[in-house]
PDB file of C-alpha atoms in Angstrom:
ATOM      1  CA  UNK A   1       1.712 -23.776  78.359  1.00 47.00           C
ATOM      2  CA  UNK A   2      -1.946 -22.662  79.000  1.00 41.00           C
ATOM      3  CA  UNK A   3      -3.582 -26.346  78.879  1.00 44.00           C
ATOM      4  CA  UNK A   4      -0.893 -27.412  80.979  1.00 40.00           C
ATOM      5  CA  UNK A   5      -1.706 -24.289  83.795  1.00 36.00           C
ATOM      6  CA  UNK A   6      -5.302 -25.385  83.309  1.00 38.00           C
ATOM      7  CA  UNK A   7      -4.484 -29.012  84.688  1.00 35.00           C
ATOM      8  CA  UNK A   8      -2.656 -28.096  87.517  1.00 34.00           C
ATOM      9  CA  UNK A   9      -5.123 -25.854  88.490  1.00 35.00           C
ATOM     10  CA  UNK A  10      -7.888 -28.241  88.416  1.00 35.00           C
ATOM     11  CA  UNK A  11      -5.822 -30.948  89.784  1.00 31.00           C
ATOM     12  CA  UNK A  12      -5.394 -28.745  92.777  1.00 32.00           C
ATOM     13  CA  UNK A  13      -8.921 -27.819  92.919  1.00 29.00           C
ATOM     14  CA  UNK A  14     -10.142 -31.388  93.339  1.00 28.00           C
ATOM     15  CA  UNK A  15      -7.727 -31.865  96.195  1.00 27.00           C
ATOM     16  CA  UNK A  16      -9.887 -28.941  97.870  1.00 23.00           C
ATOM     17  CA  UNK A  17     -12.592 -30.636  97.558  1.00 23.00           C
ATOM     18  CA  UNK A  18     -12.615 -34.006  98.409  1.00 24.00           C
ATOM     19  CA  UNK A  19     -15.174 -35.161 100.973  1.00 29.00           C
ATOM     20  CA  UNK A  20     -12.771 -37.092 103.575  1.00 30.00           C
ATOM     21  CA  UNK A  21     -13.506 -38.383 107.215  1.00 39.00           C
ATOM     22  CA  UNK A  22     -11.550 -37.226 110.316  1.00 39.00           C
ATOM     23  CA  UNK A  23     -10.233 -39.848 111.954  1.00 41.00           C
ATOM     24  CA  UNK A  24     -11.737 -41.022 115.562  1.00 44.00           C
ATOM     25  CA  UNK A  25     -10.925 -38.364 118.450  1.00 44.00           C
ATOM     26  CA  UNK A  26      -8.723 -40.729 120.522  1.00 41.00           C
ATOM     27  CA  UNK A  27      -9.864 -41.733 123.810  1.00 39.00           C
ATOM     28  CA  UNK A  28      -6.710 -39.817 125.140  1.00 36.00           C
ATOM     29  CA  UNK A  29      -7.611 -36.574 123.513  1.00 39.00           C
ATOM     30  CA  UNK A  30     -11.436 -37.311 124.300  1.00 39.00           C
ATOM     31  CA  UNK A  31     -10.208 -37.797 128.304  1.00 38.00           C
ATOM     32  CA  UNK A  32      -7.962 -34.171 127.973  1.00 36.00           C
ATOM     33  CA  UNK A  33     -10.229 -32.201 126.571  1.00 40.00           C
ATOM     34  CA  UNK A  34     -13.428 -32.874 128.627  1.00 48.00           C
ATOM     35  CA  UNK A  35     -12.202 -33.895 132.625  1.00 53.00           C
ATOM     36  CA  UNK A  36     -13.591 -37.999 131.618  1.00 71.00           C
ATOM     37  CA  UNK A  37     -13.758 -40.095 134.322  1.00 85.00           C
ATOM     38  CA  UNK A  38     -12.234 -43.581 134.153  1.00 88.00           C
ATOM     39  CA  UNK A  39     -15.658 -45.386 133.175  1.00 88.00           C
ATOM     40  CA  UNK A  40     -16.129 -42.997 130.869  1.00 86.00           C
ATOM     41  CA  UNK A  41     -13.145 -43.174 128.860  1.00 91.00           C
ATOM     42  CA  UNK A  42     -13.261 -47.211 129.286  1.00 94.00           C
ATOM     43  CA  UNK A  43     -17.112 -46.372 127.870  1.00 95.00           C
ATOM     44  CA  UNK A  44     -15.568 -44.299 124.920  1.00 95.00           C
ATOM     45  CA  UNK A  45     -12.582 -46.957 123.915  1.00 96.00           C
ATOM     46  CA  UNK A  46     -15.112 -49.656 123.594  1.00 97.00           C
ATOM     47  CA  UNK A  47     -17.340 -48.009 121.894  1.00 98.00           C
ATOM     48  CA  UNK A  48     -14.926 -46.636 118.716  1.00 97.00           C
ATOM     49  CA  UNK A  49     -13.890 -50.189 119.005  1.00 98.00           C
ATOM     50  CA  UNK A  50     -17.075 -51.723 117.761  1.00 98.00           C
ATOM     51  CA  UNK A  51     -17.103 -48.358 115.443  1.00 98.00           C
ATOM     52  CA  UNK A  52     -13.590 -49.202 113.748  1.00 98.00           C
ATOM     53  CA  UNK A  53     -15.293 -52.788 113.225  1.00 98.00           C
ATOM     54  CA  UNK A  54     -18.387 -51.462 111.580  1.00 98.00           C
ATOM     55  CA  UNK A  55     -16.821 -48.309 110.130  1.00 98.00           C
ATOM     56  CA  UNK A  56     -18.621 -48.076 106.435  1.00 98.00           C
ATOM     57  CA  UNK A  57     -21.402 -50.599 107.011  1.00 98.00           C
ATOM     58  CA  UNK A  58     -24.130 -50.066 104.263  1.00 98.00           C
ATOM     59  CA  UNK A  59     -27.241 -48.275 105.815  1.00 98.00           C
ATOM     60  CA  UNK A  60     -29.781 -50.710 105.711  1.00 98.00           C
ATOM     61  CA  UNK A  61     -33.605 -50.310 107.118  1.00 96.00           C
ATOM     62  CA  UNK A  62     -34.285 -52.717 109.910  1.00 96.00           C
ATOM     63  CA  UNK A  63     -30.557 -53.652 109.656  1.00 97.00           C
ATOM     64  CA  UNK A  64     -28.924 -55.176 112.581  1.00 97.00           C
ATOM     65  CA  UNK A  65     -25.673 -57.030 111.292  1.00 97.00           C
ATOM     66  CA  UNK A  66     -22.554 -56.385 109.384  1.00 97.00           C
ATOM     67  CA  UNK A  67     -24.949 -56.405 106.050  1.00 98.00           C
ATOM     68  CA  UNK A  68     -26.396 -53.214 107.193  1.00 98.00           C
ATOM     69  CA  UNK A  69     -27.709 -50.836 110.031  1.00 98.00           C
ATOM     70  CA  UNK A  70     -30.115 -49.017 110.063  1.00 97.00           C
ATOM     71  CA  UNK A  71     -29.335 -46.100 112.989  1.00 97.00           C
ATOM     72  CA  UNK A  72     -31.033 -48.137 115.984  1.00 98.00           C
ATOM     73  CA  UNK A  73     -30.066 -51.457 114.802  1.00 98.00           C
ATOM     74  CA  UNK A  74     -26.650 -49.989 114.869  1.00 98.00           C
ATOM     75  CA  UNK A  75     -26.709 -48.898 118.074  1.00 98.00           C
ATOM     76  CA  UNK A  76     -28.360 -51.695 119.753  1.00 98.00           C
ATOM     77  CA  UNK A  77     -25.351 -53.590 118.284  1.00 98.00           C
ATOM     78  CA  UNK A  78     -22.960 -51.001 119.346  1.00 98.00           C
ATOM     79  CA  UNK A  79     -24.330 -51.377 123.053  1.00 98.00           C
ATOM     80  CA  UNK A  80     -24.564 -55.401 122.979  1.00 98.00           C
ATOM     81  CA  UNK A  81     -20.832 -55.464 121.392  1.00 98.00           C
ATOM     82  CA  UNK A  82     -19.243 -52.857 123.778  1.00 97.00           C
ATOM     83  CA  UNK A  83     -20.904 -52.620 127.057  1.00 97.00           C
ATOM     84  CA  UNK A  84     -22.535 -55.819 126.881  1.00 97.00           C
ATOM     85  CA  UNK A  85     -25.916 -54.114 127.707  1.00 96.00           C
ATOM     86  CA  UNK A  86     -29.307 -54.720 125.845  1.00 97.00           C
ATOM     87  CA  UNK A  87     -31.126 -51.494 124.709  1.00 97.00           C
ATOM     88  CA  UNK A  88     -34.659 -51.184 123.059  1.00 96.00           C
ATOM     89  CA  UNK A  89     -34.519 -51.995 119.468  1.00 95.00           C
ATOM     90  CA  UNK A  90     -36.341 -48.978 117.150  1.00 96.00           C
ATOM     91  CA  UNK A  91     -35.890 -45.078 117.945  1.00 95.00           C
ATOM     92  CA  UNK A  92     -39.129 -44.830 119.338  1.00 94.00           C
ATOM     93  CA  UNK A  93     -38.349 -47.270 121.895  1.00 96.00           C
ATOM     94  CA  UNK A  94     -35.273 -45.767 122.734  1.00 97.00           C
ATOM     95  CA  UNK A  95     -37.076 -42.219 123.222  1.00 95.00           C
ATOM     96  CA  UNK A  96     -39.716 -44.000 125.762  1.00 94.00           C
ATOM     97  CA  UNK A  97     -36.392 -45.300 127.827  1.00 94.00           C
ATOM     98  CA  UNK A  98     -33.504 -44.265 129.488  1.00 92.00           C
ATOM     99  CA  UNK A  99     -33.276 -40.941 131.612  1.00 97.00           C
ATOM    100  CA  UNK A 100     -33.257 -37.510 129.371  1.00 97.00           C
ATOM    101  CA  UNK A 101     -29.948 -36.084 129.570  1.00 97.00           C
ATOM    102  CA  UNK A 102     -29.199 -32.336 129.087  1.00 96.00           C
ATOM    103  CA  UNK A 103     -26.883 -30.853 126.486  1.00 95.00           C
ATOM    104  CA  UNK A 104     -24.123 -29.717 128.451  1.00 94.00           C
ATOM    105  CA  UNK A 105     -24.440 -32.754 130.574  1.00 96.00           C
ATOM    106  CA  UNK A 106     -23.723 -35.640 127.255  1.00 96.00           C
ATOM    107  CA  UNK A 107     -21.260 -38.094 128.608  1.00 96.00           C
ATOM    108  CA  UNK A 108     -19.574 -40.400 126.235  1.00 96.00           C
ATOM    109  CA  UNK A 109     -22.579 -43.488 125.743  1.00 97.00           C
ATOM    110  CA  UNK A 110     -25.295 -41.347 125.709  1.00 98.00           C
ATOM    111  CA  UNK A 111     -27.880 -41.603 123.115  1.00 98.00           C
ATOM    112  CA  UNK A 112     -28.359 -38.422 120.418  1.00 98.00           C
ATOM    113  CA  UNK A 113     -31.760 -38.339 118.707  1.00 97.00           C
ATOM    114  CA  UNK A 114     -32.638 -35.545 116.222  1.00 97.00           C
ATOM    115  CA  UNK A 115     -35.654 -34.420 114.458  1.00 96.00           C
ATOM    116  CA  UNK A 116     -36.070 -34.490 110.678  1.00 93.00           C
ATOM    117  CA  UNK A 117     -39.118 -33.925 108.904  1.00 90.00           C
ATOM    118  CA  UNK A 118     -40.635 -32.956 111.649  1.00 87.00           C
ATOM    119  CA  UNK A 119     -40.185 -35.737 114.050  1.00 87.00           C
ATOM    120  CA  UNK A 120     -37.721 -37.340 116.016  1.00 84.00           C
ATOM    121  CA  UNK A 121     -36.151 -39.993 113.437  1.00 90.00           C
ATOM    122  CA  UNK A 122     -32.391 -40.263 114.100  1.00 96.00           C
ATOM    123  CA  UNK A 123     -30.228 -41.300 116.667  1.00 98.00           C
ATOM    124  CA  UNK A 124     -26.778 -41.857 117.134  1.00 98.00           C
ATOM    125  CA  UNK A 125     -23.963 -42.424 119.757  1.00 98.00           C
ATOM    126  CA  UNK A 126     -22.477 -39.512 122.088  1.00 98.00           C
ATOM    127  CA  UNK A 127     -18.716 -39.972 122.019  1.00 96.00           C
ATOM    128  CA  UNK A 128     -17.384 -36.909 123.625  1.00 93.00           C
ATOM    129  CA  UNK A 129     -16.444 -33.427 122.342  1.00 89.00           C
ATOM    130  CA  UNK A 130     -19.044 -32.527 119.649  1.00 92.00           C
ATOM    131  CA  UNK A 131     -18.768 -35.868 117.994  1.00 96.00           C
ATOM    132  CA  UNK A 132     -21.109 -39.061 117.513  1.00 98.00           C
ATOM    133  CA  UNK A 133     -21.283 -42.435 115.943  1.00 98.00           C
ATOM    134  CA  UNK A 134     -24.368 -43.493 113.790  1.00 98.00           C
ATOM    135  CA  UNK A 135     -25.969 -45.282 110.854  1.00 98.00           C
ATOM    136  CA  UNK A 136     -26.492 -42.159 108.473  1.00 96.00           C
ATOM    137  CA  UNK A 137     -28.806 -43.321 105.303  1.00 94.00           C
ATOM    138  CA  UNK A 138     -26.141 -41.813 102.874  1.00 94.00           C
ATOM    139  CA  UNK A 139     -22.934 -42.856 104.266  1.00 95.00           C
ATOM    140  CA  UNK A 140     -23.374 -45.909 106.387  1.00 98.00           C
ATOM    141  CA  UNK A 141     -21.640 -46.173 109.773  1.00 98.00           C
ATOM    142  CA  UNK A 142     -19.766 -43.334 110.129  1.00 98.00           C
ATOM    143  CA  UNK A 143     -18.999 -40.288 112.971  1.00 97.00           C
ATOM    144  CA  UNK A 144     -20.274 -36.770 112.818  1.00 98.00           C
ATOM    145  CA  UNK A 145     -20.456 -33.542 114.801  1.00 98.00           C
ATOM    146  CA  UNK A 146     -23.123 -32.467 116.859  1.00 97.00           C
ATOM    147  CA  UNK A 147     -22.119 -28.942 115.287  1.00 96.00           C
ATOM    148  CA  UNK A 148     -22.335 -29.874 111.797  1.00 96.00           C
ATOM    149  CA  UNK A 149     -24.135 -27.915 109.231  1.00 94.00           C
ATOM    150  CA  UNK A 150     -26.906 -30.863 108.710  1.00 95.00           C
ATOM    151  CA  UNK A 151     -27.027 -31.792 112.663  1.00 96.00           C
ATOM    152  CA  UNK A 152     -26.494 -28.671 114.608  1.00 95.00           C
ATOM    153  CA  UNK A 153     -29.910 -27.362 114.233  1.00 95.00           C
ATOM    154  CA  UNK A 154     -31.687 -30.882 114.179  1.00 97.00           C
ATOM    155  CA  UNK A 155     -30.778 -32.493 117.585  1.00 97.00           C
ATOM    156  CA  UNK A 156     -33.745 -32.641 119.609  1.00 96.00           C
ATOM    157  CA  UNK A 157     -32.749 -34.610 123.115  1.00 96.00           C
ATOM    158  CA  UNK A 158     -30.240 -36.940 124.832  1.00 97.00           C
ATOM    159  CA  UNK A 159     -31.086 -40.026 126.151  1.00 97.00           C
ATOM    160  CA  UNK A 160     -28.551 -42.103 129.153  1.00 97.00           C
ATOM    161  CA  UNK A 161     -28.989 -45.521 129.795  1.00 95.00           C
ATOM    162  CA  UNK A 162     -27.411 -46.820 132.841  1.00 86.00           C
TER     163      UNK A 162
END
């Protein structure tokens, strides 16, 4: 009787702990939630639509394709694909461009970049609500939160390009 207690238990205790995605914030809950205009929700719905196509993409440095992305190539992609726009190609590019953007002013298209190691390194796409789309170097393409533990105290500035 014990053993079999012991499996159950630790059955259940993996189910606790799995490390599972949320799913996309639809564009509908995205437009309730945060007064969206039209352009912006069209902005939004293209975008996850290039992310559900890429979703799980390898990181790759200097990436730019399906093989792998590294967080710029991805989003230069992500732009191209979507909006049909052309933005600079590395980070540091992308920091020299575009109009800064406020925190409480992030619209859904607007560039994320955050500092790690002591300089500004990462970048991803604002999607509305606390969440964003990127190339992380441990997952691939995938979506976090601006309030996550790892990203929350790491975002440095917002970048729009219009």
């Amino acid at each position: 009787m014990l053993p079999m207690l012991a499996i159950l238990m630790a059955l259940g205790l993996v189910g606790c702990a799995s490390n599972q995605s949320l799913p996309p914030a639809s564009v509908t809950t995205w437009q309730s939630s945060h007064s969206a205009t039209p352009e912006d929700a069209a902005t939004a719905d293209r975008l996850w639509q290039v992310f559900e196509r890429y979703e799980g993409t390898p990181y790759r440095y200097g990436g730019t394709s399906a093989n792998g992305f590294d967080c710029s190539g991805f989003i230069a992609t992500a732009f191209d694909e979507a909006l049909g726009r052309q933005l600079p190609r590395t980070t540091s590019q992308m920091l020299a461009s575009g109009d800064v953007v406020g925190r409480d002013q992030l619209r859904a298209g607007d560039l994320v970049f955050f500092r790690i190691k002591g300089k500004d390194q990462h970048a991803g796409i604002y999607m509305g609500g606390d969440s964003f789309i990127h190339s992380s170097t441990s997952i691939g393409v995938t979506h976090s939160s601006l309030n996550g533990y790892y990203w929350r105290d790491r975002f440095s500035q917002a970048r729009r390009f219009d």
